GROMACS .gro file of C-alpha atoms in nm:
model
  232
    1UNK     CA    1  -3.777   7.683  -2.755
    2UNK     CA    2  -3.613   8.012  -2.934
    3UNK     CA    3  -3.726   8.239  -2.696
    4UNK     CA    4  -3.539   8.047  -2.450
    5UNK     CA    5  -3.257   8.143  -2.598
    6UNK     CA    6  -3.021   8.370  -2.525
    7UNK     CA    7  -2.730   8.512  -2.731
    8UNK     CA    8  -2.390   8.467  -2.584
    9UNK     CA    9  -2.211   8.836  -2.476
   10UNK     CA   10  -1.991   8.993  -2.724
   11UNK     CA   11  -1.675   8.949  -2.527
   12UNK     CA   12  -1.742   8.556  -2.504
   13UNK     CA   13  -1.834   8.484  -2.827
   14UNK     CA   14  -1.593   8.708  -3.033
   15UNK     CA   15  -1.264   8.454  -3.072
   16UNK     CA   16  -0.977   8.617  -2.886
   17UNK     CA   17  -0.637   8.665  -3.026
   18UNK     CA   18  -0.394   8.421  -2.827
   19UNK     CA   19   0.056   8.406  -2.859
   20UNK     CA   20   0.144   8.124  -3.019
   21UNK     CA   21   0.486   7.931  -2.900
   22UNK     CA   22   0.607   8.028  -3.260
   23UNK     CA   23   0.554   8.395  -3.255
   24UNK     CA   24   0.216   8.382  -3.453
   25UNK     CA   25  -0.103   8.467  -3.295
   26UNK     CA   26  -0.361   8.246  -3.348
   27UNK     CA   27  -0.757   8.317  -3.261
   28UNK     CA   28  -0.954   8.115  -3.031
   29UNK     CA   29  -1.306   8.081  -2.973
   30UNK     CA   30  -1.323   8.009  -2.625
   31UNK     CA   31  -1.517   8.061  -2.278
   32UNK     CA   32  -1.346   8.317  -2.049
   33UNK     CA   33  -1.132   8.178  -1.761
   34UNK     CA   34  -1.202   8.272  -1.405
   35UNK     CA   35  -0.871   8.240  -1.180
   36UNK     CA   36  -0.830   8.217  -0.832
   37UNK     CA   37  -0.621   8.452  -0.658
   38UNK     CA   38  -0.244   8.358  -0.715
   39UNK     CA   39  -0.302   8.356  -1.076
   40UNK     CA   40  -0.305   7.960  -1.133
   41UNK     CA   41  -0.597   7.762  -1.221
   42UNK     CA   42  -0.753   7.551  -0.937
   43UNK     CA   43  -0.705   7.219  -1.127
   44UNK     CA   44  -0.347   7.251  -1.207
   45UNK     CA   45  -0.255   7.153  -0.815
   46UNK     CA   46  -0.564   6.947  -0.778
   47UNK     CA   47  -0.350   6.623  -0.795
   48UNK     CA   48  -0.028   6.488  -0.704
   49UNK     CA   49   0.166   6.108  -0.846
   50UNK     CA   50   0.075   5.918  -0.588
   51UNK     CA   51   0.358   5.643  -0.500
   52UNK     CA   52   0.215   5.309  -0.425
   53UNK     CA   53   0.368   5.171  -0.156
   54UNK     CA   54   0.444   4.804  -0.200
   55UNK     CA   55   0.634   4.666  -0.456
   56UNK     CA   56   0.470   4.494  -0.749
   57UNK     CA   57   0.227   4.231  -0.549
   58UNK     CA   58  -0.038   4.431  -0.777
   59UNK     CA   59   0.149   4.428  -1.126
   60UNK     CA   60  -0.067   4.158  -1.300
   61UNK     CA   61   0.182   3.830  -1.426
   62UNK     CA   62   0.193   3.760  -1.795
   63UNK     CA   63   0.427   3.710  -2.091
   64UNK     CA   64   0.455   4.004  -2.253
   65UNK     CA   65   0.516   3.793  -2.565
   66UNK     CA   66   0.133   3.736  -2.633
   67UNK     CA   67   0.098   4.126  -2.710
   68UNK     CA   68   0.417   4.253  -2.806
   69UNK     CA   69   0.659   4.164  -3.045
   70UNK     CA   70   1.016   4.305  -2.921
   71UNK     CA   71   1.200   4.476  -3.177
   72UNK     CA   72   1.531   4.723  -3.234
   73UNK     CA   73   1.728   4.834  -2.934
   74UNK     CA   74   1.671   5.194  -2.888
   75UNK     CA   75   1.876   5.299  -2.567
   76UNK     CA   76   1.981   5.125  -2.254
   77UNK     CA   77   2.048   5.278  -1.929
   78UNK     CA   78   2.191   5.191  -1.574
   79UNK     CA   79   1.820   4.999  -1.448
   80UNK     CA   80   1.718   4.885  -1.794
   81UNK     CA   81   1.714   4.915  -2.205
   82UNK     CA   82   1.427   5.049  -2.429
   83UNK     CA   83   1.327   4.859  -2.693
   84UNK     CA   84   1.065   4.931  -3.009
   85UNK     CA   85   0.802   4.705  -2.981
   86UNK     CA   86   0.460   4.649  -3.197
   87UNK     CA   87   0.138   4.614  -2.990
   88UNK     CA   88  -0.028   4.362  -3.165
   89UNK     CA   89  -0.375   4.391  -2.970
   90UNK     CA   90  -0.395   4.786  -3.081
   91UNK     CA   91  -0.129   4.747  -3.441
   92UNK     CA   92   0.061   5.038  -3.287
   93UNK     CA   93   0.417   5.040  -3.247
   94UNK     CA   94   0.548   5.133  -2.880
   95UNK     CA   95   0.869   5.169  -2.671
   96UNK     CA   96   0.922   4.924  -2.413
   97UNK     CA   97   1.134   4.982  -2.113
   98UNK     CA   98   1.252   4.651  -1.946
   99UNK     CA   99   1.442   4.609  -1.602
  100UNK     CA  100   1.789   4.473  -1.596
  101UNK     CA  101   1.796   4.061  -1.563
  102UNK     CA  102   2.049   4.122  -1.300
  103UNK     CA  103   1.864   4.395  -1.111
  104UNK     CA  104   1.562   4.250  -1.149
  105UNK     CA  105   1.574   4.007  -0.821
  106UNK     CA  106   1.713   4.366  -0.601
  107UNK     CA  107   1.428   4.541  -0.426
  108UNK     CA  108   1.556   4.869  -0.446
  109UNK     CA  109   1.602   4.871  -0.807
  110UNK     CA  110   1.222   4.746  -0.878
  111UNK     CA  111   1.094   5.061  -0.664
  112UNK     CA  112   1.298   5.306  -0.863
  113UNK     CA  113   1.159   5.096  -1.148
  114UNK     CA  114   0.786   5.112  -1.063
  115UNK     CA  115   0.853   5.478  -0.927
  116UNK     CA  116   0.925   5.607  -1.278
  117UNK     CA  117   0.682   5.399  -1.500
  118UNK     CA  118   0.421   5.559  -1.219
  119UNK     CA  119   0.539   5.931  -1.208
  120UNK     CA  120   0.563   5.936  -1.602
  121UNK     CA  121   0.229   5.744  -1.612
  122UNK     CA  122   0.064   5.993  -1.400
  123UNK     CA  123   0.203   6.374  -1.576
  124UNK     CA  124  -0.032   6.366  -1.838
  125UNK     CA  125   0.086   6.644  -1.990
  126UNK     CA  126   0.181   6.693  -2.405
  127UNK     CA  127   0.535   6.745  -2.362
  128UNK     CA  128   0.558   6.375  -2.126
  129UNK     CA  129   0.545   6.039  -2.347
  130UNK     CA  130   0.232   5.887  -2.206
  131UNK     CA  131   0.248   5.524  -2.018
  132UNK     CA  132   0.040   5.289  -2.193
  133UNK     CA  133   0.127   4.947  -1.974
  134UNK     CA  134   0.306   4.816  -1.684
  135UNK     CA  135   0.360   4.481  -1.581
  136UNK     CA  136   0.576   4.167  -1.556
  137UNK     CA  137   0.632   3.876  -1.719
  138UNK     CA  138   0.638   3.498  -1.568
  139UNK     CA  139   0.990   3.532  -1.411
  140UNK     CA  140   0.877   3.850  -1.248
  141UNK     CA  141   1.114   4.046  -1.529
  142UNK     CA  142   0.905   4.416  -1.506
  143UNK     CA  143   0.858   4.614  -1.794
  144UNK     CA  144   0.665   4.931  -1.879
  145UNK     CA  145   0.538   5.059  -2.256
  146UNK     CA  146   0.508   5.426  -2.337
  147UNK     CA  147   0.483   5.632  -2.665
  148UNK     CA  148   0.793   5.579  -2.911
  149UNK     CA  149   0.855   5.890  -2.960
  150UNK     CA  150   1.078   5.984  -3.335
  151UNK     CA  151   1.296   6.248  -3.392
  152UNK     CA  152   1.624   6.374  -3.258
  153UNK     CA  153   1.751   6.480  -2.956
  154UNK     CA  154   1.880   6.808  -2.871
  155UNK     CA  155   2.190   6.710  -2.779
  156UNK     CA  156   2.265   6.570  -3.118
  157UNK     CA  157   2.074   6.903  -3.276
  158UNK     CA  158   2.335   7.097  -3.077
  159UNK     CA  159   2.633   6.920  -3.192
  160UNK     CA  160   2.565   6.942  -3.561
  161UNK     CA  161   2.486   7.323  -3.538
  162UNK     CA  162   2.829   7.336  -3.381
  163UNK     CA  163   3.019   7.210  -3.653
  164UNK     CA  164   2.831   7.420  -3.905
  165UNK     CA  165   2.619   7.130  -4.065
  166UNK     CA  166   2.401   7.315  -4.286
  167UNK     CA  167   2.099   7.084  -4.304
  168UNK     CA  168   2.043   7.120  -3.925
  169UNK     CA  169   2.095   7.481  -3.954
  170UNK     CA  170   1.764   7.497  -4.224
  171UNK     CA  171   1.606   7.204  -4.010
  172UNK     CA  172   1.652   7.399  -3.636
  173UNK     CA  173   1.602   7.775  -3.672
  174UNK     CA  174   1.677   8.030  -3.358
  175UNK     CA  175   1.328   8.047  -3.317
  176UNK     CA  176   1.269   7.706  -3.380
  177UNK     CA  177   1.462   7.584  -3.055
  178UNK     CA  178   1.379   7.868  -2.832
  179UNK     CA  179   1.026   7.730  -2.888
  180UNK     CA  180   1.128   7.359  -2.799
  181UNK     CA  181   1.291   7.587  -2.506
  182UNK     CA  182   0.943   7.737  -2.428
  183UNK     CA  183   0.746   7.428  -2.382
  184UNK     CA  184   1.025   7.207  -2.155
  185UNK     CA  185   1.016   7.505  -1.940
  186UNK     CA  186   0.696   7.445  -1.922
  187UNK     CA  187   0.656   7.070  -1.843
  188UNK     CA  188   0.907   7.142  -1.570
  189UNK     CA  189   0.646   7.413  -1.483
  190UNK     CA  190   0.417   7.087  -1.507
  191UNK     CA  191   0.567   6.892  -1.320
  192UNK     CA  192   0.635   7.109  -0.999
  193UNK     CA  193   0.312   7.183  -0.985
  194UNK     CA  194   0.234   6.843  -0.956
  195UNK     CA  195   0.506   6.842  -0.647
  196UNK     CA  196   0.765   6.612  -0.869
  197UNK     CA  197   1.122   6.708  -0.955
  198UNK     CA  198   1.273   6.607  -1.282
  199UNK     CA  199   1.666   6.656  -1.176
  200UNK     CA  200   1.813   6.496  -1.495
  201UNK     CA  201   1.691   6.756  -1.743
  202UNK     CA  202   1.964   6.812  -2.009
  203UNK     CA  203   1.978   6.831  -2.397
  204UNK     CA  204   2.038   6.444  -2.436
  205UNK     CA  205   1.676   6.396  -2.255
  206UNK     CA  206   1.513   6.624  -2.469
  207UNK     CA  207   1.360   6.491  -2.807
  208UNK     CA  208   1.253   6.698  -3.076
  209UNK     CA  209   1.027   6.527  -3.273
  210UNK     CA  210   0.962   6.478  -3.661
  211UNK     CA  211   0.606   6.684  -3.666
  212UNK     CA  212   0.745   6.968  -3.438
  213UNK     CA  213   0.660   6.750  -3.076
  214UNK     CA  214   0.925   6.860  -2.799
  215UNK     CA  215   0.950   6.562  -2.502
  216UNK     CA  216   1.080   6.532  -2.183
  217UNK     CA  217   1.254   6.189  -2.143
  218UNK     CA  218   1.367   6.007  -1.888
  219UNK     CA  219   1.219   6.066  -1.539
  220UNK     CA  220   1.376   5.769  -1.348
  221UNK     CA  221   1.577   5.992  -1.140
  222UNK     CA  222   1.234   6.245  -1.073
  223UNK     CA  223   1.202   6.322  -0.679
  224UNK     CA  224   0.812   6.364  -0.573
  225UNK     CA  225   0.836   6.578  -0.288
  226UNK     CA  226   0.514   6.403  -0.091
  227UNK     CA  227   0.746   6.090  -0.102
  228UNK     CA  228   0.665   5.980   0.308
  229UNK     CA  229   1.009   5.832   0.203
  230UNK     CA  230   1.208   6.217   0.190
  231UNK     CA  231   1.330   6.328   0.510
  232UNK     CA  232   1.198   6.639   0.690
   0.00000   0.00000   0.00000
């Protein structure tokens, strides 16, 4: 079996020095990357959200009670409000985005619904809270559950550094932000390669988190540009 071996090449196996996001540069051990021409890897475009197009015939009926126990209000919006919740069948705690009562019954407002819950669901990328569920309840009330996501959001950060508050001067650094900067530029970067739109990106939809995480929030007014829906 040895002398079946063979060593791996000097410039594959010798770890490679890589840029960090914060200025450091960090060594890898990793295969080499073969690109085709244009510079972008083949998998990047491979897939695009795909918009289902009925309404929620498929979204499975059940009161959301049995798994999640509804907490604190976090935020409310013009379609719905986003609660903290606690998954009991996992013990994790979660962010639950329910429709408005009164715009739950309107058709129009349960596609935009189901059209964000979807396009999040489907940009798996770091800087995106993943979806974790999507359903309804027995009155046909939708709701959605995603990562809840702790921290601060730059708009906030940007008004305290405005008035000179000196604990969010030590807490956000120049090059602190400009490398929350770095990596939404990048999940819009994401995201168009995936053929979706944000179009609501602004400080008060991005969240810095506790651990150094940077998030995107807030994609219910995202336009996917395969939507048979767009006009040509």
């Amino acid at each position: 079996m040895a002398g079946n071996l063979r060593p791996r090449s000097a410039d594959t196996a010798a770890a490679s020095p890589v840029a960090s996001p914060f200025g450091a540069r960090t060594l890898v051990d990793e295969e080499p990357t073969t690109l085709p021409r244009g510079g972008v890897k083949s998998d990047t475009v491979a897939s695009t959200p795909t918009l289902v197009t009925g309404l929620d015939a498929d979204l499975s009926s059940a009161d959301p009670a049995t798994r999640y126990e509804t907490r604190a209000l976090l935020g409310e919006g013009g379609m719905g409000e986003v609660r903290q919740a606690h998954d009991q069948h996992i013990g994790r705690d979660v962010a639950m985005k329910v429709i408005r009562t009164a715009q739950g019954s309107r058709n129009d407002f349960r596609a935009r619904f189901l059209r964000e819950a979807r396009v999040q669901g489907q940009l798996e990328h770091p800087a995106v809270p993943p979806v974790y569920d999507l359903g309804q309840d027995a009155a046909g009330s939708m709701f959605f559950t995603m990562r809840r996501v702790r921290g601060e959001n730059l708009e906030s950060v940007l008004e305290r550094l405005k008035k000179g508050d000196p604990k969010a001067q030590a807490d956000y650094p120049r090059h602190r932000l400009l490398a929350a900067f770095a990596r939404v530029c990048l999940a819009a970067h994401y995201a168009h390669t995936k053929g979706v739109v944000h179009r609501d990106l602004k400080p008060a939809n991005v969240m810095l988190g506790d651990f150094g995480e940077v998030y995107v929030l807030d994609w219910g007014l995202a336009l996917v540009l395969t939507d048979p829906a767009l006009p040509k």
